[in-house]
Tab-separated table of C-alpha atoms and ligand atoms in Angstrom:
chain	number	residue	atom	x	y	z
C	6	MET	CA	-0.126	0.183	0.031
C	7	THR	CA	1.283	3.405	-0.737
C	8	VAL	CA	0.665	6.422	1.120
C	9	GLY	CA	0.907	10.158	-0.857
C	10	VAL	CA	2.263	12.919	1.148
C	11	VAL	CA	1.962	16.598	0.206
C	12	GLY	CA	5.046	17.948	1.259
C	13	GLY	CA	8.300	16.493	1.646
C	14	GLY	CA	10.155	17.995	4.661
C	15	GLN	CA	11.116	16.735	8.025
C	16	LEU	CA	7.889	15.474	9.028
C	17	GLY	CA	7.243	13.502	5.933
C	18	ARG	CA	10.641	12.058	6.264
C	19	MET	CA	10.117	10.568	9.650
C	20	LEU	CA	6.637	9.386	8.229
C	21	ALA	CA	8.624	7.530	5.904
C	22	LEU	CA	11.015	6.247	8.163
C	23	ALA	CA	8.111	4.994	10.515
C	24	GLY	CA	6.098	3.508	7.870
C	25	TYR	CA	8.731	1.296	5.951
C	26	PRO	CA	8.809	-1.406	8.944
C	27	LEU	CA	5.142	-2.021	8.357
C	28	GLY	CA	5.435	-2.637	4.618
C	29	ILE	CA	3.899	0.658	3.708
C	30	ASP	CA	5.265	2.530	0.235
C	31	PHE	CA	5.529	6.448	-0.162
C	32	LEU	CA	5.317	9.244	-2.644
C	33	PHE	CA	5.905	12.427	-1.903
C	34	LEU	CA	5.162	15.786	-3.931
C	35	ASP	CA	7.360	18.622	-3.137
C	36	PRO	CA	8.896	21.637	-5.079
C	37	SER	CA	12.424	21.434	-3.291
C	38	ARG	CA	14.798	19.411	-5.106
C	39	ASP	CA	16.489	18.977	-1.627
C	40	ALA	CA	13.097	18.093	-0.098
C	41	PRO	CA	14.399	16.002	3.273
C	42	ALA	CA	11.951	13.178	2.497
C	43	GLY	CA	13.826	12.531	-1.024
C	44	LYS	CA	16.898	11.187	0.953
C	45	VAL	CA	14.591	7.954	2.004
C	46	ALA	CA	11.454	8.043	-0.532
C	47	PRO	CA	10.494	9.077	-3.968
C	48	VAL	CA	9.414	12.460	-4.380
C	49	VAL	CA	7.797	13.951	-7.555
C	50	HIS	CA	8.720	17.826	-7.615
C	51	GLY	CA	6.336	20.030	-8.799
C	52	ALA	CA	4.254	22.582	-7.039
C	53	PHE	CA	1.738	21.568	-4.035
C	54	THR	CA	-1.220	22.851	-6.256
C	55	ASP	CA	-0.081	21.222	-9.554
C	56	PRO	CA	-3.613	19.588	-10.915
C	57	HIS	CA	-1.694	17.128	-13.122
C	58	LEU	CA	0.459	15.806	-9.928
C	59	LEU	CA	-2.164	15.756	-7.622
C	60	LYS	CA	-4.450	13.571	-9.826
C	61	TRP	CA	-1.600	11.440	-10.791
C	62	LEU	CA	-0.677	11.241	-6.697
C	63	THR	CA	-4.589	10.217	-5.990
C	64	ARG	CA	-4.356	7.467	-8.739
C	65	GLU	CA	-1.239	6.129	-7.369
C	66	CYS	CA	-1.920	6.139	-3.423
C	67	GLU	CA	-4.472	4.669	-1.099
C	68	VAL	CA	-4.685	7.677	0.493
C	69	LEU	CA	-3.502	11.065	0.824
C	70	THR	CA	-2.122	13.075	3.681
C	71	PHE	CA	-0.091	16.072	4.142
C	72	ASP	CA	3.315	16.942	6.286
C	73	TRP	CA	2.486	20.850	6.774
C	74	GLU	CA	-0.513	22.966	6.650
C	75	ASN	CA	0.322	25.996	4.517
C	76	ILE	CA	-1.047	23.870	1.098
C	77	SER	CA	-4.114	24.890	-0.771
C	78	VAL	CA	-7.432	23.085	0.407
C	79	GLU	CA	-9.002	24.351	-2.857
C	80	ALA	CA	-6.250	22.276	-4.826
C	81	LEU	CA	-6.654	19.252	-2.893
C	82	ARG	CA	-10.492	19.492	-2.847
C	83	GLU	CA	-10.675	20.262	-6.598
C	84	HIS	CA	-7.931	17.850	-7.946
C	85	ALA	CA	-7.621	15.212	-5.368
C	86	SER	CA	-10.982	14.707	-2.886
C	87	ARG	CA	-13.062	15.071	-6.391
C	88	ARG	CA	-11.641	11.856	-7.684
C	89	GLY	CA	-12.617	9.945	-4.855
C	90	ALA	CA	-9.526	9.904	-3.076
C	91	ARG	CA	-9.161	9.587	0.357
C	92	ILE	CA	-7.416	12.805	1.877
C	93	CYS	CA	-6.735	12.761	5.711
C	94	PRO	CA	-6.761	14.587	7.962
C	95	PRO	CA	-9.938	16.073	7.050
C	96	LEU	CA	-9.604	19.222	4.701
C	97	PRO	CA	-12.086	21.180	7.275
C	98	ALA	CA	-9.556	20.613	10.001
C	99	LEU	CA	-6.858	21.844	7.429
C	100	ALA	CA	-8.719	24.996	6.602
C	101	ALA	CA	-9.402	25.627	10.400
C	102	ALA	CA	-5.700	25.432	10.904
C	103	GLN	CA	-5.001	27.979	8.061
C	104	ASP	CA	-6.785	30.799	9.528
C	105	ARG	CA	-6.156	32.067	13.334
C	106	VAL	CA	-9.508	33.440	13.283
C	107	CYS	CA	-11.254	30.032	12.313
C	108	GLU	CA	-9.315	28.481	14.867
C	109	LYS	CA	-10.389	30.907	17.369
C	110	GLN	CA	-13.868	30.430	16.711
C	111	LEU	CA	-13.511	26.610	16.577
C	112	PHE	CA	-12.244	26.743	20.216
C	113	GLU	CA	-15.153	29.080	21.226
C	114	ARG	CA	-17.697	26.665	19.625
C	115	LEU	CA	-16.115	23.991	21.324
C	116	GLY	CA	-16.109	25.504	24.621
C	117	ILE	CA	-12.318	25.445	24.876
C	118	PRO	CA	-10.821	28.421	26.609
C	119	THR	CA	-8.734	30.734	24.332
C	120	THR	CA	-6.799	34.212	24.551
C	121	ARG	CA	-9.282	37.266	23.957
C	122	TRP	CA	-9.032	38.086	20.086
C	123	ARG	CA	-10.108	40.663	17.028
C	124	ALA	CA	-10.001	40.034	13.393
C	125	VAL	CA	-8.416	43.224	12.205
C	126	GLY	CA	-7.984	44.661	8.635
C	127	SER	CA	-8.248	48.357	9.128
C	128	PRO	CA	-6.551	50.894	11.309
C	129	SER	CA	-10.122	51.287	12.445
C	130	GLN	CA	-10.449	47.951	13.447
C	131	LEU	CA	-7.040	48.107	14.894
C	132	ALA	CA	-8.027	50.857	17.229
C	133	ARG	CA	-11.532	48.891	18.455
C	134	ALA	CA	-9.333	45.487	19.022
C	135	LEU	CA	-7.076	47.555	20.822
C	136	ALA	CA	-10.050	49.215	23.183
C	137	GLU	CA	-11.614	45.831	23.536
C	138	VAL	CA	-8.762	43.013	24.162
C	139	GLY	CA	-6.503	46.050	25.788
C	140	LEU	CA	-2.507	45.933	25.748
C	141	PRO	CA	-0.034	44.163	25.495
C	142	GLY	CA	-0.943	42.069	22.807
C	143	VAL	CA	0.537	40.209	19.650
C	144	LEU	CA	-0.766	41.037	16.124
C	145	LYS	CA	-0.683	38.274	13.841
C	146	THR	CA	-1.344	37.499	10.147
C	147	ARG	CA	-4.349	35.143	9.931
C	148	ARG	CA	-2.508	32.851	7.324
C	149	LEU	CA	0.541	31.409	6.457
C	150	GLY	CA	2.393	32.121	9.845
C	151	TYR	CA	4.469	29.520	11.562
C	152	ASP	CA	7.696	28.994	13.679
C	153	GLY	CA	6.747	32.889	15.059
C	154	LYS	CA	6.722	34.307	11.485
C	155	GLY	CA	4.280	36.633	10.750
C	156	GLN	CA	3.717	38.182	14.342
C	157	LEU	CA	4.669	41.115	16.589
C	158	ARG	CA	4.206	42.038	20.044
C	159	VAL	CA	2.980	45.161	20.822
C	160	ARG	CA	3.003	46.891	24.282
C	161	THR	CA	1.679	50.568	23.154
C	162	ARG	CA	-0.704	51.800	20.880
C	163	GLU	CA	2.005	53.279	18.782
C	164	GLU	CA	3.900	49.685	18.386
C	165	ALA	CA	0.297	48.331	17.571
C	166	HIS	CA	0.001	50.964	14.891
C	167	ARG	CA	3.741	50.295	13.799
C	168	ALA	CA	3.054	46.499	13.685
C	169	PHE	CA	-0.073	46.803	11.401
C	170	GLU	CA	2.028	48.834	8.607
C	171	THR	CA	4.971	46.457	9.018
C	172	LEU	CA	3.015	43.185	8.736
C	173	GLY	CA	1.526	44.703	5.357
C	174	ASP	CA	-1.787	44.628	3.468
C	175	VAL	CA	-2.949	40.943	4.542
C	176	PRO	CA	-5.878	39.977	7.203
C	177	LEU	CA	-4.657	39.884	10.775
C	178	ILE	CA	-5.510	38.780	14.075
C	179	TYR	CA	-4.835	41.144	17.645
C	180	GLU	CA	-4.605	38.871	20.657
C	181	GLN	CA	-4.247	39.513	24.347
C	182	TRP	CA	-0.751	38.723	24.972
C	183	VAL	CA	-0.940	35.585	27.870
C	184	PRO	CA	1.994	36.118	30.683
C	185	PHE	CA	2.028	32.269	30.803
C	186	ASP	CA	3.864	30.368	33.184
C	187	CYS	CA	4.554	27.681	30.513
C	188	GLU	CA	3.536	25.953	27.026
C	189	VAL	CA	2.118	22.839	26.508
C	190	SER	CA	0.674	20.555	23.585
C	191	ILE	CA	-1.471	17.474	23.338
C	192	ILE	CA	-1.152	15.065	20.045
C	193	GLY	CA	-3.748	12.459	19.489
C	194	ALA	CA	-4.701	10.227	16.943
C	195	ARG	CA	-8.284	9.308	15.799
C	196	SER	CA	-8.804	5.916	13.544
C	197	ARG	CA	-11.258	5.811	10.435
C	198	ARG	CA	-13.401	3.526	13.120
C	199	GLY	CA	-13.568	6.654	15.787
C	200	GLU	CA	-11.188	4.852	18.083
C	201	THR	CA	-8.733	7.541	19.618
C	202	VAL	CA	-5.468	7.405	21.449
C	203	VAL	CA	-3.913	10.557	23.437
C	204	TYR	CA	-0.058	10.800	24.267
C	205	PRO	CA	1.264	12.279	27.702
C	206	LEU	CA	1.324	15.953	27.772
C	207	ASN	CA	4.524	17.824	26.205
C	208	GLY	CA	5.828	20.688	28.026
C	209	ASN	CA	7.324	23.438	25.319
C	210	VAL	CA	10.139	25.566	25.261
C	211	HIS	CA	10.209	28.336	22.641
C	212	ALA	CA	12.389	31.073	21.617
C	213	ASP	CA	12.029	33.426	19.067
C	214	GLY	CA	8.694	31.515	18.166
C	215	ILE	CA	10.723	28.563	16.882
C	216	LEU	CA	10.417	25.173	19.381
C	217	ARG	CA	13.470	24.463	21.273
C	218	LEU	CA	12.992	22.110	24.170
C	219	THR	CA	10.278	19.458	24.312
C	220	ARG	CA	10.005	17.242	27.870
C	221	ALA	CA	7.078	14.722	28.366
C	222	PRO	CA	5.186	13.500	30.117
C	223	PHE	CA	4.866	16.780	31.652
C	224	GLY	CA	2.572	18.282	34.122
C	225	PRO	CA	0.158	17.291	36.810
C	226	PRO	CA	-2.543	14.824	35.762
C	227	ARG	CA	-5.265	17.571	35.893
C	228	TRP	CA	-3.573	19.298	32.773
C	229	GLN	CA	-3.456	16.102	31.002
C	230	ARG	CA	-7.154	15.585	31.557
C	231	THR	CA	-8.069	18.846	30.732
C	232	ALA	CA	-5.681	18.933	27.511
C	233	ALA	CA	-7.161	15.798	26.698
C	234	ARG	CA	-10.678	16.265	26.863
C	235	HIS	CA	-10.206	19.414	24.465
C	236	LEU	CA	-8.155	17.326	22.037
C	237	THR	CA	-10.960	14.788	22.170
C	238	ARG	CA	-13.626	17.361	21.404
C	239	CYS	CA	-11.616	18.883	18.394
C	240	LEU	CA	-11.069	15.188	17.067
C	241	GLU	CA	-14.994	14.129	17.447
C	242	HIS	CA	-15.838	17.719	15.793
C	243	PHE	CA	-14.049	16.942	12.412
C	244	ARG	CA	-15.002	13.059	12.648
C	245	TYR	CA	-11.167	13.499	12.279
C	246	VAL	CA	-8.566	10.786	10.978
C	247	GLY	CA	-4.925	10.941	11.552
C	248	VAL	CA	-2.875	12.850	14.362
C	249	LEU	CA	-4.001	16.139	15.558
C	250	THR	CA	-2.050	18.421	18.058
C	251	VAL	CA	-3.297	21.081	20.110
C	252	GLU	CA	-1.067	23.948	21.706
C	253	PHE	CA	-1.722	25.610	24.758
C	254	PHE	CA	-0.559	28.256	27.148
C	255	VAL	CA	-0.695	27.423	30.810
C	256	HIS	CA	-1.298	30.495	32.827
C	257	LYS	CA	-2.282	30.220	36.731
C	258	GLY	CA	-2.809	26.683	36.289
C	259	ARG	CA	-5.500	27.045	33.537
C	260	LEU	CA	-4.727	25.820	29.996
C	261	ILE	CA	-5.652	28.718	27.210
C	262	ALA	CA	-5.757	27.189	23.665
C	263	ASN	CA	-3.286	28.957	21.280
C	264	GLU	CA	-3.475	26.470	17.972
C	265	ILE	CA	-4.300	23.735	16.798
C	266	ALA	CA	-1.890	21.440	13.993
C	267	PRO	CA	-3.611	18.962	11.693
C	268	ARG	CA	-0.571	16.652	11.272
C	269	VAL	CA	2.506	15.334	13.080
C	270	HIS	CA	4.052	17.862	15.401
C	271	ASN	CA	7.501	18.759	16.433
C	272	SER	CA	6.246	18.504	20.144
C	273	GLY	CA	5.988	14.700	19.114
C	274	HIS	CA	9.199	13.941	17.918
C	275	TRP	CA	10.007	12.342	21.459
C	276	THR	CA	7.584	9.597	20.596
C	277	ILE	CA	9.917	8.036	18.056
C	278	GLU	CA	12.314	6.431	21.013
C	279	GLY	CA	10.206	7.774	24.275
C	280	SER	CA	6.800	5.851	23.247
C	281	CYS	CA	5.468	2.708	22.805
C	282	THR	CA	3.988	3.926	19.412
C	283	SER	CA	5.295	6.737	17.249
C	284	GLN	CA	3.080	9.620	16.630
C	285	PHE	CA	4.485	9.090	13.008
C	286	GLU	CA	3.289	5.161	12.953
C	287	ASN	CA	-0.216	6.339	14.649
C	288	HIS	CA	-1.001	8.593	12.075
C	289	LEU	CA	-0.278	6.018	9.206
C	290	ARG	CA	-2.108	3.253	11.054
C	291	ALA	CA	-4.897	5.932	11.650
C	292	ILE	CA	-5.277	7.045	8.050
C	293	LEU	CA	-4.601	3.086	6.578
C	294	GLY	CA	-7.577	1.870	8.819
C	295	LEU	CA	-5.021	-0.267	10.914
C	296	PRO	CA	-5.418	-0.674	14.948
C	297	LEU	CA	-3.898	2.213	16.343
C	298	GLY	CA	-0.846	1.571	18.678
C	299	CYS	CA	-0.540	2.356	22.200
C	300	THR	CA	0.734	5.862	23.437
C	301	ARG	CA	2.529	4.949	26.740
C	302	ALA	CA	5.586	6.439	27.387
C	303	LEU	CA	8.504	4.291	28.137
C	304	GLY	CA	10.369	7.089	30.394
C	305	HIS	CA	11.257	10.666	30.831
C	306	SER	CA	11.840	12.145	27.642
C	307	ALA	CA	13.311	15.278	26.396
C	308	MET	CA	13.810	16.523	22.760
C	309	ILE	CA	16.057	19.397	21.844
C	310	ASN	CA	16.038	21.135	18.433
C	311	LEU	CA	19.108	21.599	16.388
C	312	ILE	CA	18.547	25.016	14.959
C	313	GLY	CA	20.464	26.699	12.190
C	314	GLU	CA	23.453	24.029	11.835
C	315	LEU	CA	24.101	20.758	13.261
C	316	ALA	CA	26.807	20.248	16.167
C	317	PRO	CA	29.339	18.142	15.192
C	318	ARG	CA	28.054	14.524	14.990
C	319	GLU	CA	31.065	13.013	17.146
C	320	ARG	CA	29.979	15.982	19.951
C	321	LEU	CA	26.397	14.762	20.187
C	322	LEU	CA	26.929	10.819	19.973
C	323	ALA	CA	29.447	11.076	22.370
C	324	CYS	CA	26.263	12.390	24.695
C	325	GLU	CA	25.358	8.712	26.603
C	326	GLY	CA	22.084	7.894	25.149
C	327	LEU	CA	21.480	10.453	22.808
C	328	HIS	CA	19.392	9.574	19.863
C	329	LEU	CA	20.046	11.644	16.925
C	330	HIS	CA	17.842	12.813	13.918
C	331	ASP	CA	19.769	14.676	11.049
C	332	TYR	CA	17.469	15.904	8.300
C	333	GLY	CA	19.744	16.087	5.816
C	334	LYS	CA	19.168	20.072	5.516
C	335	GLN	CA	21.515	22.800	4.694
C	336	PRO	CA	22.665	25.144	7.516
C	337	ARG	CA	20.562	28.443	7.635
C	338	PRO	CA	19.770	30.589	10.906
C	339	GLY	CA	16.641	29.578	12.155
C	340	ARG	CA	16.010	26.482	10.202
C	341	LYS	CA	15.044	23.197	11.644
C	342	VAL	CA	17.822	21.096	10.922
C	343	GLY	CA	17.798	18.202	13.233
C	344	HIS	CA	16.646	17.384	16.687
C	345	CYS	CA	17.875	15.139	19.504
C	346	THR	CA	16.115	13.008	22.183
C	347	LEU	CA	16.828	11.497	25.488
C	348	VAL	CA	14.865	9.006	27.125
C	349	GLU	CA	16.135	8.593	31.123
C	350	ASP	CA	14.456	6.546	33.810
C	351	SER	CA	13.690	9.392	35.750
C	352	ALA	CA	12.363	13.249	35.301
C	353	ALA	CA	15.417	14.691	37.738
C	354	LYS	CA	18.078	12.747	35.583
C	355	ARG	CA	16.357	13.735	32.241
C	356	ASP	CA	16.427	17.172	33.007
C	357	ARG	CA	20.179	17.385	34.637
C	358	LEU	CA	21.285	15.906	31.238
C	359	ALA	CA	18.744	17.981	28.745
C	360	ARG	CA	20.054	21.152	31.046
C	361	ARG	CA	23.617	20.357	30.310
C	362	LEU	CA	22.779	19.565	26.408
C	363	LEU	CA	20.801	22.723	25.995
C	364	ALA	CA	23.219	24.804	27.710
C	365	THR	CA	25.802	23.710	24.785
C	366	LEU	CA	23.556	23.716	21.849
C	367	ALA	CA	21.427	26.645	22.594
C	368	PRO	CA	23.298	28.766	25.438
C	369	GLY	CA	20.831	31.773	25.055
C	370	VAL	CA	17.541	29.356	26.003
C	371	ARG	CA	16.783	29.203	29.638
C	372	PHE	CA	15.910	25.830	30.953
C	373	PRO	CA	13.000	25.749	32.774
C	374	ARG	CA	12.171	24.684	36.454
C	375	ALA	CA	10.157	21.423	36.597
C	376	ALA	CA	6.209	21.783	36.261
J	29	LIG	P1	2.041	30.591	17.057
J	29	LIG	O1	2.598	31.078	15.997
J	29	LIG	O2	0.533	31.151	17.533
J	29	LIG	O3	2.325	29.108	17.897
J	29	LIG	O4	3.249	31.359	18.020
J	29	LIG	C1	4.657	31.183	18.064
J	29	LIG	C2	4.831	31.475	19.905
J	29	LIG	O5	4.979	32.743	20.050
J	29	LIG	C3	3.838	30.811	21.078
J	29	LIG	O6	4.300	29.178	21.212
J	29	LIG	C4	4.335	31.461	22.214
J	29	LIG	O7	5.412	31.452	22.644
J	29	LIG	C5	4.197	32.742	21.372
J	29	LIG	N1	3.124	33.460	21.735
J	29	LIG	C6	2.122	33.544	20.638
J	29	LIG	N2	0.853	34.140	20.840
J	29	LIG	C7	1.055	34.284	21.995
J	29	LIG	C8	0.505	35.049	22.973
J	29	LIG	N3	-1.142	35.662	22.504
J	29	LIG	N4	0.583	35.557	24.154
J	29	LIG	C9	2.029	35.128	24.599
J	29	LIG	N5	2.521	34.300	24.225
J	29	LIG	C10	2.331	34.261	22.855
């Protein structure tokens, strides 16, 4: 059986690596000649919206999925789903994740607490948003933002109007700034039969909008229960098939939803070595109608992203127990080029080792206290 994947980045590459032991084949579509998935699977090169390539993928594959969300819902609907191909996760979930306003409306409809927000399309709407939501806040593009791109933090009215000019003539959203104590995310999968599994909660540290560190399992059981309830509500709402992620701020013990990602997620990379079944394998199991795998943690995991360039392989592999993932990307500032994972018997040992590793790999990033 062959899975078609729109997008051949590192997530697609890890999907393929998880699928081969199960006897699954892959075909990727990506415009880039050096897409990370290309080292491990066949890639057809072309635009994500190319009607001929989408139709061809549909013909060749059992099911179509995607490895990032900034792809065209319209092109997939028009050229792939019309021909009877199954596209998982469902396109309405992809559409909601692509627009921060739709995402916020989804949270509100499902009774999931989220930040105060207003849609902003003009200076007068910005003035009203500032009056109704208050300062400080963050002005974000509604679409196409990722890894902190397309968003500016604002503390004063003047800063807000400057941010409005900087972000340009595109639809925006103004959000209240949440002085969060920490950030968490929850990942789960739903199968075609409606079976659902949820992973232990991830504790995430971002710097400059980019994820740097994830620890799991994280936080008290109450956070896990609340996050899992919110995630399940989203899964049921979309009659979702595949892996879904929900990200939250935690403020004074309260979980405030920030965004959803209708795909495998960077904060779940630890599941490759740290869980009975990785998020990548469970995504494949879900979209192919196979039984879902157990999501139990095998220990206390830490995942550190390698940003910009890879530290020398020899130095990384000298750390006992370290699992290295090199995505085979060219170095570039701010680019995710790999990650490494530690799985330890205790949270204390995991934190001791991860703190030391983070200090050498990303000296500017503060290691947080245990939650
Ligand atoms: P996002 O693209 O919305 O995931 O934002 C990237 C990161 O910026 C988040 O993980 C937070 O660290 C920070 N951030 C975004 N929005 C807010 C907000 N409303 N309040 C506080 N921090 C935020």
